[in-house]
Amino acid sequence: MAKVSFDNKIMFTYEAKAFPGVNKVAELVREDIFLVTGFRAGEYSKGSKCKNLVIFGTVDKSDYLDDLDRRGLIKLERIRGKWEVYSFQIIDNPMEGVDHALIIAGSDKRGTIYGLFHLSELLGVSPLVNWNHCFPKKRKNVTLTDEVNFISKEPSVKYRGFFINDEWPAFGNWATEHFGGINASCYEHIFELLLRLKGNYLWPAMWRSNFSMDGPGLESARLADEYGVVMSTSHHEPCMRSGEEYSLLRGEDSIYGDDWSFLNNREGITRFWRDGLVRNKAFENVITLGMRGERDSRLLGTDKGLKENIDLLRDVLKTQNELIKEIVDEDLDKVPRQMVLFTEVEEFFYGDDKTKGLMDDPELEGVTLMLSDNNCGYTRTLPDERMRSHKGGYGMYYHMDMHGGPYSYQWIGGTYLPRVWEQMTSAYEFGVRDIWVVNVGDVGTQEFGLSYFLDLAYDIERWGGEDPAVTIEYTDRWVEQQFGGMMPLSCRNRVKKVIWDYTDLCEKRKHEIMNAHVYHPLHFGEAQRILDTSEDIIKECASLRKKIEEKDLSAFISLLYYPACGTANLMKMWILAGRNELFAGQNRIEANEIAALVDKCVQEDANLIDEYESVDSGFYKGFGKSEHIGFVNWNDEDDRFPVRHLVYGANSPRMLVSRKDDEHYMTGLEWCDRPQTWKDMLRPDVCSIEFDLINASTKPYRFVIRTGCKWMMFDRYEGEVKVRERIRLSVDKSSLTEKVVGSFSVESIGYAKAEITVETAPITAVGCLSKDKAGAFLESDGIICMEAGNFSRREDTKGCGFKVLSPYGRSGSAVKVFPVTADFYKAKERPLVEYRFLTEAEGEFELCFYLAPTTPTIFKPEHYLGFGLNDGEVQLVNTVWDTERPFFLSPQWEQEAKDSVKKVTATVNCPEGENVLRFYGVSPAIVLERIVLVRKGISLPESYLGPLESYRIQATS
Amino acid sequence: MAKVSFDNKIMFTYEAKAFPGVNKVAELVREDIFLVTGFRAGEYSKGSKCKNLVIFGTVDKSDYLDDLDRRGLIKLERIRGKWEVYSFQIIDNPMEGVDHALIIAGSDKRGTIYGLFHLSELLGVSPLVNWNHCFPKKRKNVTLTDEVNFISKEPSVKYRGFFINDEWPAFGNWATEHFGGINASCYEHIFELLLRLKGNYLWPAMWRSNFSMDGPGLESARLADEYGVVMSTSHHEPCMRSGEEYSLLRGEDSIYGDDWSFLNNREGITRFWRDGLVRNKAFENVITLGMRGERDSRLLGTDKGLKENIDLLRDVLKTQNELIKEIVDEDLDKVPRQMVLFTEVEEFFYGDDKTKGLMDDPELEGVTLMLSDNNCGYTRTLPDERMRSHKGGYGMYYHMDMHGGPYSYQWIGGTYLPRVWEQMTSAYEFGVRDIWVVNVGDVGTQEFGLSYFLDLAYDIERWGGEDPAVTIEYTDRWVEQQFGGMMPLSCRNRVKKVIWDYTDLCEKRKHEIMNAHVYHPLHFGEAQRILDTSEDIIKECASLRKKIEEKDLSAFISLLYYPACGTANLMKMWILAGRNELFAGQNRIEANEIAALVDKCVQEDANLIDEYESVDSGFYKGFGKSEHIGFVNWNDEDDRFPVRHLVYGANSPRMLVSRKDDEHYMTGLEWCDRPQTWKDMLRPDVCSIEFDLINASTKPYRFVIRTGCKWMMFDRYEGEVKVRERIRLSVDKSSLTEKVVGSFSVESIGYAKAEITVETAPITAVGCLSKDKAGAFLESDGIICMEAGNFSRREDTKGCGFKVLSPYGRSGSAVKVFPVTADFYKAKERPLVEYRFLTEAEGEFELCFYLAPTTPTIFKPEHYLGFGLNDGEVQLVNTVWDTERPFFLSPQWEQEAKDSVKKVTATVNCPEGENVLRFYGVSPAIVLERIVLVRKGISLPESYLGPLESYRIQATS
């Protein structure tokens, strides 16, 4: 078995004819080896003796490889001409004087680079080794055998990269602090990060930066090319010139004129583009075509019609293509070009009934059409079957960071992988395979989501597919990669849970738009669950942190502690703020204690940022700077920290009695109290109720609980209440033979006495627990809530059918039809899932489907779901509210993107007893998470996530 | 000229045959004289020599009087047989050895007593001398001459008194503290107070008290009779037994049975009544007839129909009358009896279309029918012309304190005299002249309102009439009476203003139902005006207090300082709480300073009570005990102190620019700011606008104001803002020749820049300022607001016409038709007042009449106003919302009583230019305060009191 040992004798070949960028990367890999083994590899001189050798090179750029190929030891044919492929082989005695060798051969520059970094990964070095000082585990006697030999495949997506965007204050400050600006020194780190993550493509910072001017000069562009990084520019920056360049160069005496208008200043603008192409033509680029107004605005004012815009844009494209032919290459097919269908450009592309859009326009032939997401991680239009044949293919501009509508999220990256999995895998299926670029804002804290995005783009077979559980595997692998060197497996498993927990918090609601009124402080325990999760995260992180060596703190804090605790502390702060407000409104004296806790969270937020920015001698200084608390506009204008509410207690002890998840309370006072009946325990699986004895005064009271019902048991019958005491009422249901109604009293001795009625029933009292009802959900208090995954039956159609997605979405799971491109709107047969539930009486219900906040895949505002109740016909419902305007930028888009849910309601009439609800596959990109039915006349308690799932009859009962 | 000097030789006659109560009162008057002169009157022995003598007695109860009468020196004929009349005469040499004498002769016991107290008053002694230690001014050489001789008239109302009600915790604690209980020692002080205030009638405490059992025993009742106080019992306590007596005496073995039901326990209940009548028959009483359920509840459950209730009640009345005939007097006409038409009893009296009520029932012949107010000082049904002939007449049960719906007000008496004037004078005109009783709750702090009520009942000609300005006179007199001894006139004038101010605050909104959301914190400056008034009161009281001698603190604090400052501090607290909440919601850092001020007010509330309860060695201890902050129910259950809201400043200086009365603001930030245009100065009388530069951060900012408009002047153009700076923008309108529009900017240097548009016009720009438009109101910003008193023209009808009431109501004045009993519903001609206003353009307006919250005078829910616009017909509008139920206890009753306003709206279409709105007299008890028109599409800023009065074209312009 051939092998290579990374001992103190290990050497690297070097060849002058190699790509300089390849040699630079080899230096990085040598440094990686040193981190693992403690031995720095030497430089091999041709012909000398060597025990262990690493030979690396690119097809047609390496004498070593040519020689080995000639001698049949490697087969360059297997990689030659391929895109970013490498072979990785261990051979004994490859040549005279060399005992063992690892041979890394790339099909091209980046193939070789990926091969080199593959070595680092095999040695346990994280791609984030230099970006986050994520040090590998030190190892002795490191040996690789030929078991690792393989030839890589071509990446799934051709261009894979990210966009550094809206880079102030965070990225800008970081770059200035460490490199004196957003210059080539800064970009060298970005290029390394990109390549180690298997990316190859970049949209550089452009808010107040000019990539091709600030290097200084072209230095950044030159360096990118050296490293094999393909540069492009963002959606509104044509011809390799950054958005700000025109502002810098324009003027009355400027050769470019003083008007960013192709109508009024055609000559100046054309010259501006020409000079950009001339400047950057030597480098590997994807050239952006098209034109928008200044600063992300419309090309022409809103007073101009669609046709005028399209005609102008066509003229622009023609001009740009002619410039490219003249300056870059006569053969346009050889020049990678893109056009981004962002915001209003989408409309210009699709046109409308009267005006043909740019689709199929000859000027776009061979141009990659970049589609976009809804700014919040949900793709918008996707190519239909006919469109997929477009020469030039499609790309996707995706967001993990946003500065703009419907709201900005820029502070901490909290990307929830299952969403990226679902959306980008689906986009790939729709034919979006040529460019994937993700807006990662300031880069810092986006490492986790970015890693997955680029890995998915590199290998969709491995990380895509039809089961989001693959993201659990990915998370496990990522944690091993980053934290394997600093903590034992038991800790790493805790880290995995923390990552899932904090990204799940972000998936439910983003930091910036979290506030005191998102989650109801009490209803359905939703706020408590968020609080528990947040406190668990904080506790776990604090506990893990104690075990981390000083040298590893940089990676630990930047990749876990700060994003997780920052998120958890912020969520906790707002949950407490909401509770503080509600409790203050009820005069609960506990409100004051909670106000103090809110204050602690506010201080902790600053502490966490400070810690992140000072760890590792300020390695991340700048990255924590984004405003992130209490946005009331799409941006941080007028944002505000939580308000704290302070109360005075009543003048004498004042008891409030309240079920723990209920905002209503009894006072037990004589005249104005509202009686309560607790029916919770009618639900078969509920055998206890927790309730609080609350003090609305600073003066304590003694309480006593009394009941004449033998079946009621309390965990305490008397005591003192200073602030709040939680009591549990339990019933041994096995002792019951029929439904019972009883009451108990809680007396605040000397002040008040509340009398509460309780209803309960034995489990067998549910009259319909026969075996054939198994799987049906029971109405309770007028509500039926079913998780989408808990259907009773599934019916597929011609290879199409629903699958359960888990983990996924706000409630953890969902169902979706596969294959994702299938459209059943006009089909006669549709796949379906079937839900069964039992009502207590005939009646009208409001039926509400909770769906993932996806957008229509077609430009028309049509997005259908279908359902049918019992023997009823299929009802097709267009989930789009306003069909007179594009979905994107509509109020529905805004609300759904903020709340991470699409709710579609209908009124249905249900007979008493068993009902069957069918949910059909209709339009693509419909993902069902939950179904909630509420009986007419019942008011569903206000909440963000909705009710708890109803009781489901067990198969065994 | 005959005279009597109150020197050290002054003596009082005493006669054994006189009423003992009269002699007791003479003792009180001797003590009063001592307080004034320093000389205590001696006791005159018949036949001895005496320089100055006071002879007092009652017709047929005095040998002195008989002798003087025989000798023609006095004429008892002029008073004999009259009700509570006395003659007051100074005569020289009335008899052998006596030089000068004052002869006080009463027609009856109370006539004599009132005569004696009249002497005290003449000497400058307040009726509150012993109740509030309100000491008279010390005088030397006090001499009265026969210029004061006169014969009093019979009081306007026969029985005049008050009701001590809901006496815990305040009155009960006070009585227990000072007398060991609500017993005869306690009542002796009450009787004295009542008699000094010219009352004669009392409903005793009955919440946990039994007047005829707790004396001890009958002692209180006996003492009342001795003093000439006519005892009665409240509305639901028949046959001289207090409400609690039955609870004490009932039981399974009780002779009275164990069921307060005339249906089930006729015998026991009848015996209970019989024993009450037997027990109290010896005393002067007004016996309550009728029956209600226990504790103010309905007689029969709500499941029983009207007829069943009425039949039962008729049976009860018959039984009671028979008992009275048997026990008290065979001639029922000689027995004063009353029945109170409280709450549901009113319905039993009036009946409905199907069921005849108790009206005209023979059992009620000779019984005084007690009507009631709406619990908040507005009378309900009043006798129509036919009813006025009822034998037995009518009484009124009125409230200055309430424990019950629509809300309780029990803390500090804040009776606003013009309301009592308007309502009780009107009731008198409607024939309510036999009994007036006012619920004064705990008595303490009710002295001012109670004094007026009893003085009005005693002499309606003096204190009633058709002009509420008489209440100004009354207040002046009252202040002279109470404070004349302790401060100079200049101070007393300040006291008068304070009294008007604090009772006006209470008239607008009562203490208990004041909260942070009553007045809008900014709009129309209403909260600021309340705050200014409150702070003025507090300042004035503090300043006055410094001048008060220790001995006078008791009266000063109890009659002025505590009620005025208590009220002012509470109103201030809530205004600040509302402002704190609004400002916190806008992140104004000033919110935190305001929160601290709220806290100061909360502490001050406790301090004020403590001061009141400890002054004069605890003379008022107990009277401050009522809960009074933040009621959320009709009673104090679940009441709460204000919530304080604390904010964190934004991370960097943040400017907000806001007009001082506007809740909207500009941030001057780039993306999300909402532009403002200020049109205030288009109004002819507005030449300046104040606005605030606010900081929403703890970090100060520098500002600079810039404008290109020469006509704009600012009182500052630059400076620093730490918390808030107020800037004034002025325009010299005389320099303008036409309407102008301009703008200015406020820059928070380095952070933001707000650009504000301003419109203004020269005064002459109002195109219609010709002389004939004088008196018309101008539309401004879509709003026209006219005070009712500012009509342009009045038209009377057959001696009926509108008069202006001032002072009156929430805005200070109103108009009402006199005579008050006139009803024009069916009349062809109606009195009217006419308002003129100019609109800027033709359009639809919402017309809203702000009326006093009066109730219909008839039982039917009908209460009409009439209006007509321009040439339009008279529109008759029933101001009652729900005509299917009695007005009393309806939601409208509750809302109007809380808000102290009745709002009646209509939609009208106004042509451009001049409009004439006529308001007609229709139903009685309609009192118009303001008229507000709001143009359709304009949203009237939320407020409690409504907009400021519009500009009115001056006659001289």
PDB file of C-alpha atoms in Angstrom, chain B residues 67 70 91 239 287 363 392-393 441 488 544 546 626 634 646 664 741 747 808 852 916 944:
ATOM      1  CA  ASP B  67     -93.352  87.959  77.873  1.00  0.00           C
ATOM      2  CA  ARG B  70     -97.123  90.103  75.319  1.00  0.00           C
ATOM      3  CA  ILE B  91     -83.789  95.769  71.126  1.00  0.00           C
ATOM      4  CA  CYS B 239     -89.099  51.238  58.011  1.00  0.00           C
ATOM      5  CA  ILE B 287     -89.801  56.767  56.782  1.00  0.00           C
ATOM      6  CA  GLU B 363    -100.339  53.599  48.382  1.00  0.00           C
ATOM      7  CA  GLY B 392     -96.209  64.206  48.787  1.00  0.00           C
ATOM      8  CA  GLY B 393     -94.045  65.970  46.273  1.00  0.00           C
ATOM      9  CA  GLY B 441     -69.436  59.498  51.088  1.00  0.00           C
ATOM     10  CA  PRO B 488     -55.399  88.800  53.843  1.00  0.00           C
ATOM     11  CA  LEU B 544     -49.913  80.394  50.555  1.00  0.00           C
ATOM     12  CA  LYS B 546     -45.932  79.574  54.125  1.00  0.00           C
ATOM     13  CA  SER B 626     -59.627  55.799  49.897  1.00  0.00           C
ATOM     14  CA  TRP B 634     -66.064  50.589  38.634  1.00  0.00           C
ATOM     15  CA  LEU B 646     -37.672  53.821  30.502  1.00  0.00           C
ATOM     16  CA  HIS B 664     -45.400  63.235  14.588  1.00  0.00           C
ATOM     17  CA  VAL B 741     -44.579  78.747   0.871  1.00  0.00           C
ATOM     18  CA  GLU B 747     -29.382  69.875  10.685  1.00  0.00           C
ATOM     19  CA  TYR B 808     -69.801  75.931  32.947  1.00  0.00           C
ATOM     20  CA  ALA B 852     -73.136  68.409  28.728  1.00  0.00           C
ATOM     21  CA  VAL B 916     -75.038  79.415   8.921  1.00  0.00           C
ATOM     22  CA  TYR B 944     -60.175  64.410  25.030  1.00  0.00           C
TER      23      TYR B 944
END
